[in-house]
MMTF fields as JSON, N, C-alpha, C and O atoms, coordinates in Angstrom:
{
  "mmtfVersion": "1.0.0",
  "mmtfProducer": "UNKNOWN",
  "numBonds": 255,
  "numAtoms": 256,
  "numGroups": 64,
  "numChains": 1,
  "numModels": 1,
  "chainsPerModel": [1],
  "groupsPerChain": [64],
  "chainIdList": ["A"],
  "bondAtomList": [4, 2, 8, 6, 12, 10, 16, 14, 20, 18, 24, 22, 28, 26, 32, 30, 36, 34, 40, 38, 44, 42, 48, 46, 52, 50, 56, 54, 60, 58, 64, 62, 68, 66, 72, 70, 76, 74, 80, 78, 84, 82, 88, 86, 92, 90, 96, 94, 100, 98, 104, 102, 108, 106, 112, 110, 116, 114, 120, 118, 124, 122, 128, 126, 132, 130, 136, 134, 140, 138, 144, 142, 148, 146, 152, 150, 156, 154, 160, 158, 164, 162, 168, 166, 172, 170, 176, 174, 180, 178, 184, 182, 188, 186, 192, 190, 196, 194, 200, 198, 204, 202, 208, 206, 212, 210, 216, 214, 220, 218, 224, 222, 228, 226, 232, 230, 236, 234, 240, 238, 244, 242, 248, 246, 252, 250],
  "bondOrderList": [1, 1, 1, 1, 1, 1, 1, 1, 1, 1, 1, 1, 1, 1, 1, 1, 1, 1, 1, 1, 1, 1, 1, 1, 1, 1, 1, 1, 1, 1, 1, 1, 1, 1, 1, 1, 1, 1, 1, 1, 1, 1, 1, 1, 1, 1, 1, 1, 1, 1, 1, 1, 1, 1, 1, 1, 1, 1, 1, 1, 1, 1, 1],
  "groupList": [{"groupName": "MET", "atomNameList": ["N", "CA", "C", "O"], "elementList": ["N", "C", "C", "O"], "formalChargeList": [0, 0, 0, 0], "bondAtomList": [1, 0, 2, 1, 3, 2], "bondOrderList": [1, 1, 2], "singleLetterCode": "M", "chemCompType": "L-PEPTIDE LINKING"}, {"groupName": "LEU", "atomNameList": ["N", "CA", "C", "O"], "elementList": ["N", "C", "C", "O"], "formalChargeList": [0, 0, 0, 0], "bondAtomList": [1, 0, 2, 1, 3, 2], "bondOrderList": [1, 1, 2], "singleLetterCode": "L", "chemCompType": "L-PEPTIDE LINKING"}, {"groupName": "LYS", "atomNameList": ["N", "CA", "C", "O"], "elementList": ["N", "C", "C", "O"], "formalChargeList": [0, 0, 0, 0], "bondAtomList": [1, 0, 2, 1, 3, 2], "bondOrderList": [1, 1, 2], "singleLetterCode": "K", "chemCompType": "L-PEPTIDE LINKING"}, {"groupName": "SER", "atomNameList": ["N", "CA", "C", "O"], "elementList": ["N", "C", "C", "O"], "formalChargeList": [0, 0, 0, 0], "bondAtomList": [1, 0, 2, 1, 3, 2], "bondOrderList": [1, 1, 2], "singleLetterCode": "S", "chemCompType": "L-PEPTIDE LINKING"}, {"groupName": "GLU", "atomNameList": ["N", "CA", "C", "O"], "elementList": ["N", "C", "C", "O"], "formalChargeList": [0, 0, 0, 0], "bondAtomList": [1, 0, 2, 1, 3, 2], "bondOrderList": [1, 1, 2], "singleLetterCode": "E", "chemCompType": "L-PEPTIDE LINKING"}, {"groupName": "ILE", "atomNameList": ["N", "CA", "C", "O"], "elementList": ["N", "C", "C", "O"], "formalChargeList": [0, 0, 0, 0], "bondAtomList": [1, 0, 2, 1, 3, 2], "bondOrderList": [1, 1, 2], "singleLetterCode": "I", "chemCompType": "L-PEPTIDE LINKING"}, {"groupName": "ALA", "atomNameList": ["N", "CA", "C", "O"], "elementList": ["N", "C", "C", "O"], "formalChargeList": [0, 0, 0, 0], "bondAtomList": [1, 0, 2, 1, 3, 2], "bondOrderList": [1, 1, 2], "singleLetterCode": "A", "chemCompType": "L-PEPTIDE LINKING"}, {"groupName": "ASN", "atomNameList": ["N", "CA", "C", "O"], "elementList": ["N", "C", "C", "O"], "formalChargeList": [0, 0, 0, 0], "bondAtomList": [1, 0, 2, 1, 3, 2], "bondOrderList": [1, 1, 2], "singleLetterCode": "N", "chemCompType": "L-PEPTIDE LINKING"}, {"groupName": "GLY", "atomNameList": ["N", "CA", "C", "O"], "elementList": ["N", "C", "C", "O"], "formalChargeList": [0, 0, 0, 0], "bondAtomList": [1, 0, 2, 1, 3, 2], "bondOrderList": [1, 1, 2], "singleLetterCode": "G", "chemCompType": "PEPTIDE LINKING"}, {"groupName": "VAL", "atomNameList": ["N", "CA", "C", "O"], "elementList": ["N", "C", "C", "O"], "formalChargeList": [0, 0, 0, 0], "bondAtomList": [1, 0, 2, 1, 3, 2], "bondOrderList": [1, 1, 2], "singleLetterCode": "V", "chemCompType": "L-PEPTIDE LINKING"}, {"groupName": "PHE", "atomNameList": ["N", "CA", "C", "O"], "elementList": ["N", "C", "C", "O"], "formalChargeList": [0, 0, 0, 0], "bondAtomList": [1, 0, 2, 1, 3, 2], "bondOrderList": [1, 1, 2], "singleLetterCode": "F", "chemCompType": "L-PEPTIDE LINKING"}, {"groupName": "ARG", "atomNameList": ["N", "CA", "C", "O"], "elementList": ["N", "C", "C", "O"], "formalChargeList": [0, 0, 0, 0], "bondAtomList": [1, 0, 2, 1, 3, 2], "bondOrderList": [1, 1, 2], "singleLetterCode": "R", "chemCompType": "L-PEPTIDE LINKING"}, {"groupName": "ASP", "atomNameList": ["N", "CA", "C", "O"], "elementList": ["N", "C", "C", "O"], "formalChargeList": [0, 0, 0, 0], "bondAtomList": [1, 0, 2, 1, 3, 2], "bondOrderList": [1, 1, 2], "singleLetterCode": "D", "chemCompType": "L-PEPTIDE LINKING"}, {"groupName": "PRO", "atomNameList": ["N", "CA", "C", "O"], "elementList": ["N", "C", "C", "O"], "formalChargeList": [0, 0, 0, 0], "bondAtomList": [1, 0, 2, 1, 3, 2], "bondOrderList": [1, 1, 2], "singleLetterCode": "P", "chemCompType": "L-PEPTIDE LINKING"}, {"groupName": "GLN", "atomNameList": ["N", "CA", "C", "O"], "elementList": ["N", "C", "C", "O"], "formalChargeList": [0, 0, 0, 0], "bondAtomList": [1, 0, 2, 1, 3, 2], "bondOrderList": [1, 1, 2], "singleLetterCode": "Q", "chemCompType": "L-PEPTIDE LINKING"}, {"groupName": "TRP", "atomNameList": ["N", "CA", "C", "O"], "elementList": ["N", "C", "C", "O"], "formalChargeList": [0, 0, 0, 0], "bondAtomList": [1, 0, 2, 1, 3, 2], "bondOrderList": [1, 1, 2], "singleLetterCode": "W", "chemCompType": "L-PEPTIDE LINKING"}, {"groupName": "CYS", "atomNameList": ["N", "CA", "C", "O"], "elementList": ["N", "C", "C", "O"], "formalChargeList": [0, 0, 0, 0], "bondAtomList": [1, 0, 2, 1, 3, 2], "bondOrderList": [1, 1, 2], "singleLetterCode": "C", "chemCompType": "L-PEPTIDE LINKING"}, {"groupName": "THR", "atomNameList": ["N", "CA", "C", "O"], "elementList": ["N", "C", "C", "O"], "formalChargeList": [0, 0, 0, 0], "bondAtomList": [1, 0, 2, 1, 3, 2], "bondOrderList": [1, 1, 2], "singleLetterCode": "T", "chemCompType": "L-PEPTIDE LINKING"}, {"groupName": "HIS", "atomNameList": ["N", "CA", "C", "O"], "elementList": ["N", "C", "C", "O"], "formalChargeList": [0, 0, 0, 0], "bondAtomList": [1, 0, 2, 1, 3, 2], "bondOrderList": [1, 1, 2], "singleLetterCode": "H", "chemCompType": "L-PEPTIDE LINKING"}],
  "groupTypeList": [0, 1, 2, 3, 4, 1, 1, 4, 5, 5, 6, 7, 8, 2, 3, 3, 8, 9, 4, 10, 2, 11, 12, 12, 9, 11, 13, 4, 14, 1, 6, 2, 12, 9, 9, 6, 0, 6, 7, 10, 15, 8, 8, 16, 9, 1, 1, 8, 9, 4, 12, 12, 8, 17, 5, 17, 8, 5, 14, 18, 14, 7, 1, 4],
  "groupIdList": [1, 2, 3, 4, 5, 6, 7, 8, 9, 10, 11, 12, 13, 14, 15, 16, 17, 18, 19, 20, 21, 22, 23, 24, 25, 26, 27, 28, 29, 30, 31, 32, 33, 34, 35, 36, 37, 38, 39, 40, 41, 42, 43, 44, 45, 46, 47, 48, 49, 50, 51, 52, 53, 54, 55, 56, 57, 58, 59, 60, 61, 62, 63, 64],
  "secStructList": [7, 7, 2, 2, 2, 2, 2, 2, 2, 2, 2, 2, 7, 7, 7, 1, 1, 3, 3, 3, 3, 7, 6, 6, 7, 7, 2, 2, 2, 2, 2, 2, 2, 2, 2, 2, 2, 2, 2, 6, 6, 7, 7, 3, 3, 3, 3, 1, 5, 7, 6, 6, 7, 7, 5, 7, 7, 7, 7, 4, 4, 4, 4, 7],
  "xCoordList": [87.719, 87.006, 88.051, 89.268, 87.395, 88.292, 88.81, 88.217, 89.911, 90.443, 89.261, 89.047, 88.554, 87.517, 86.419, 85.828, 86.033, 85.14, 85.677, 85.013, 87.042, 87.53, 87.633, 87.225, 88.157, 88.124, 86.795, 86.728, 85.642, 84.297, 83.914, 83.329, 84.303, 83.882, 84.675, 84.061, 85.909, 86.708, 86.055, 85.97, 85.671, 85.053, 83.7, 83.286, 83.111, 81.733, 81.948, 81.012, 83.095, 83.506, 83.024, 82.488, 83.237, 83.08, 81.396, 80.573, 81.17, 79.78, 79.659, 80.68, 78.403, 78.29, 78.906, 79.178, 79.174, 79.666, 81.115, 81.778, 81.507, 83.026, 83.754, 83.327, 84.946, 85.746, 87.088, 87.587, 87.721, 89.073, 89.981, 89.68, 91.106, 92.251, 93.674, 94.137, 94.242, 95.761, 96.444, 95.985, 97.681, 98.672, 99.143, 99.68, 98.938, 99.541, 98.461, 98.708, 97.29, 96.361, 96.735, 97.385, 96.387, 96.776, 95.821, 94.635, 96.464, 95.809, 94.509, 93.518, 94.518, 93.383, 92.269, 91.12, 92.617, 91.449, 90.959, 89.766, 91.866, 91.318, 90.44, 89.394, 90.858, 89.946, 88.64, 87.626, 88.519, 87.31, 86.319, 85.113, 86.834, 86.303, 85.678, 84.533, 86.442, 86.178, 85.025, 84.08, 85.219, 84.06, 82.803, 81.768, 82.827, 81.674, 80.921, 79.696, 81.681, 81.192, 80.5, 79.403, 81.151, 80.871, 79.42, 78.459, 79.378, 78.21, 76.916, 75.774, 77.255, 76.135, 75.788, 75.184, 76.066, 75.639, 76.773, 76.56, 78.037, 79.323, 79.616, 78.958, 80.787, 81.347, 82.848, 83.319, 83.533, 84.955, 85.747, 85.284, 86.893, 88.047, 88.907, 89.522, 89.247, 90.296, 91.44, 91.373, 92.696, 93.851, 94.594, 94.586, 95.216, 96.045, 95.106, 95.383, 94.136, 93.349, 92.796, 92.204, 93.099, 92.76, 91.286, 90.552, 90.925, 89.484, 88.836, 87.661, 89.678, 89.036, 89.084, 88.663, 89.599, 89.696, 91.022, 91.102, 91.89, 93.185, 93.953, 94.22, 94.269, 94.994, 96.523, 97.323, 96.865, 98.26, 99.086, 100.312, 98.452, 99.213, 99.635, 99.368, 100.198, 100.809, 102.319, 102.835, 102.985, 104.353, 104.676, 104.095, 105.744, 106.032, 106.308, 105.935, 106.998, 107.391, 106.139, 106.221, 104.891, 103.702, 102.877, 101.75, 103.241, 102.519, 102.608, 101.826, 103.651, 103.969, 103.059, 103.206],
  "yCoordList": [111.598, 110.433, 110.285, 110.362, 110.055, 109.771, 108.302, 107.404, 108.104, 106.736, 105.778, 104.697, 106.208, 105.388, 105.01, 103.965, 105.744, 105.568, 104.474, 103.515, 104.758, 103.658, 102.348, 101.324, 102.35, 101.083, 100.365, 99.138, 101.251, 100.8, 100.019, 98.937, 100.688, 100.231, 98.884, 97.913, 98.78, 97.708, 96.416, 95.263, 96.79, 95.772, 95.311, 94.169, 96.103, 95.667, 94.773, 94.145, 94.741, 93.793, 94.351, 95.456, 93.532, 93.736, 93.818, 93.121, 94.705, 94.768, 95.236, 95.349, 95.572, 96.089, 97.416, 97.783, 98.15, 99.444, 99.5, 100.537, 98.422, 98.466, 97.254, 96.117, 97.538, 96.394, 96.497, 97.617, 95.433, 95.348, 94.852, 93.906, 95.456, 95.144, 95.032, 95.893, 93.94, 93.915, 94.747, 95.281, 94.989, 95.981, 95.558, 96.37, 94.275, 93.775, 93.652, 92.917, 94.271, 94.293, 94.876, 95.921, 94.301, 94.581, 95.919, 95.914, 97.075, 98.084, 97.909, 98.588, 96.983, 96.614, 96.181, 96.512, 95.316, 94.886, 96.03, 96.253, 96.649, 97.78, 98.781, 99.225, 99.122, 99.982, 99.29, 99.975, 97.991, 97.555, 97.437, 97.279, 97.514, 97.433, 98.85, 98.964, 99.898, 101.15, 101.689, 102.363, 101.323, 101.514, 100.955, 101.609, 99.567, 98.842, 99.582, 99.7, 100.053, 100.768, 102.056, 102.397, 102.721, 104.148, 103.879, 104.628, 102.821, 102.459, 102.155, 102.477, 101.516, 101.036, 102.179, 103.121, 102.231, 103.208, 103.956, 104.794, 103.626, 104.257, 103.348, 102.372, 103.853, 103.079, 103.408, 104.43, 102.58, 102.78, 101.577, 100.452, 101.784, 100.614, 100.846, 101.903, 99.97, 100.218, 99.371, 98.15, 100.099, 99.332, 98.994, 99.724, 97.899, 97.346, 96.707, 96.789, 96.151, 95.481, 94.051, 93.975, 93.023, 91.577, 91.61, 92.55, 90.443, 89.96, 89.751, 90.038, 89.255, 89.094, 90.233, 90.188, 91.481, 92.712, 92.961, 93.88, 92.146, 92.42, 93.504, 93.46, 94.431, 95.677, 95.325, 95.26, 95.146, 94.868, 96.04, 95.944, 97.159, 98.26, 98.209, 97.169, 99.047, 99.237, 99.352, 100.182, 98.559, 98.807, 99.756, 99.701, 100.725, 101.802, 101.447, 102.16, 100.282, 99.848, 99.483, 99.508, 99.117, 98.819, 99.915, 99.683, 101.158, 102.298, 102.891, 103.737, 102.359, 102.815, 102.337, 102.632],
  "zCoordList": [105.953, 106.592, 107.75, 107.583, 108.995, 110.159, 110.192, 109.594, 110.895, 110.981, 111.506, 110.957, 112.531, 113.058, 112.218, 112.492, 111.174, 110.077, 109.119, 108.725, 108.776, 107.898, 108.575, 108.027, 109.728, 110.356, 110.573, 110.642, 110.688, 110.859, 109.449, 109.397, 108.482, 107.046, 106.872, 106.43, 107.171, 107.044, 108.015, 107.591, 109.216, 110.039, 109.468, 109.667, 108.848, 108.28, 107.016, 106.521, 106.563, 105.461, 104.071, 104.0, 102.931, 101.598, 101.405, 101.997, 100.562, 100.045, 98.748, 98.069, 98.221, 96.88, 96.866, 95.723, 97.682, 97.818, 98.385, 98.398, 98.805, 99.391, 98.922, 99.124, 98.243, 97.629, 98.332, 98.444, 98.817, 99.236, 98.26, 97.532, 98.203, 97.162, 97.865, 98.613, 97.543, 98.047, 97.374, 96.364, 97.848, 97.28, 95.888, 95.134, 95.553, 94.23, 93.188, 92.232, 93.236, 92.245, 90.997, 91.004, 89.877, 88.546, 88.281, 88.609, 87.648, 87.277, 86.487, 86.757, 85.498, 84.762, 85.494, 85.2, 86.615, 87.368, 88.326, 88.53, 88.825, 89.675, 88.81, 89.283, 87.581, 86.779, 86.566, 86.698, 86.246, 86.033, 87.277, 87.087, 88.479, 89.71, 89.937, 90.376, 89.633, 89.874, 88.961, 89.373, 87.74, 86.698, 87.016, 86.891, 87.494, 87.89, 89.011, 89.0, 89.938, 91.132, 90.659, 91.101, 89.787, 89.4, 88.615, 88.794, 87.801, 86.896, 87.785, 87.458, 88.907, 89.955, 90.867, 90.353, 92.074, 92.91, 93.573, 94.449, 93.122, 93.865, 94.976, 95.339, 95.496, 96.559, 96.697, 96.197, 97.337, 97.701, 97.433, 97.622, 97.011, 96.949, 97.743, 97.602, 98.824, 99.653, 99.422, 99.561, 99.007, 98.683, 99.929, 100.921, 99.85, 101.143, 102.204, 103.401, 101.816, 102.612, 101.943, 100.866, 102.756, 102.349, 102.168, 102.474, 101.62, 101.368, 102.928, 103.154, 103.899, 105.273, 105.985, 107.141, 105.456, 106.142, 107.07, 107.885, 106.858, 107.388, 106.662, 105.461, 107.448, 106.878, 106.518, 107.451, 105.489, 105.061, 104.541, 104.513, 104.124, 103.594, 102.248, 101.646, 101.68, 100.248, 100.358, 101.107, 99.65, 99.428, 98.271, 97.187, 98.607, 97.811, 96.356, 95.424, 96.207, 94.853, 93.975, 92.747, 94.677, 94.016, 93.789, 93.351, 94.017, 93.608, 92.209, 91.775, 91.532, 90.081, 89.117, 87.93]
}
């Protein structure tokens, strides 16, 4: 995926196929969201993006 495509997805906001997650999301919640999307039509979960589309990134210590 190109950077421009990713930015366009973020600009279009959350939908049934796109979910934004802060970098402090609990693994259990992330797993539930991924399974729900997989059971529906698929989609993508973007980590390090606030609900309003602000890109905040991911802190290294939160990757574990």
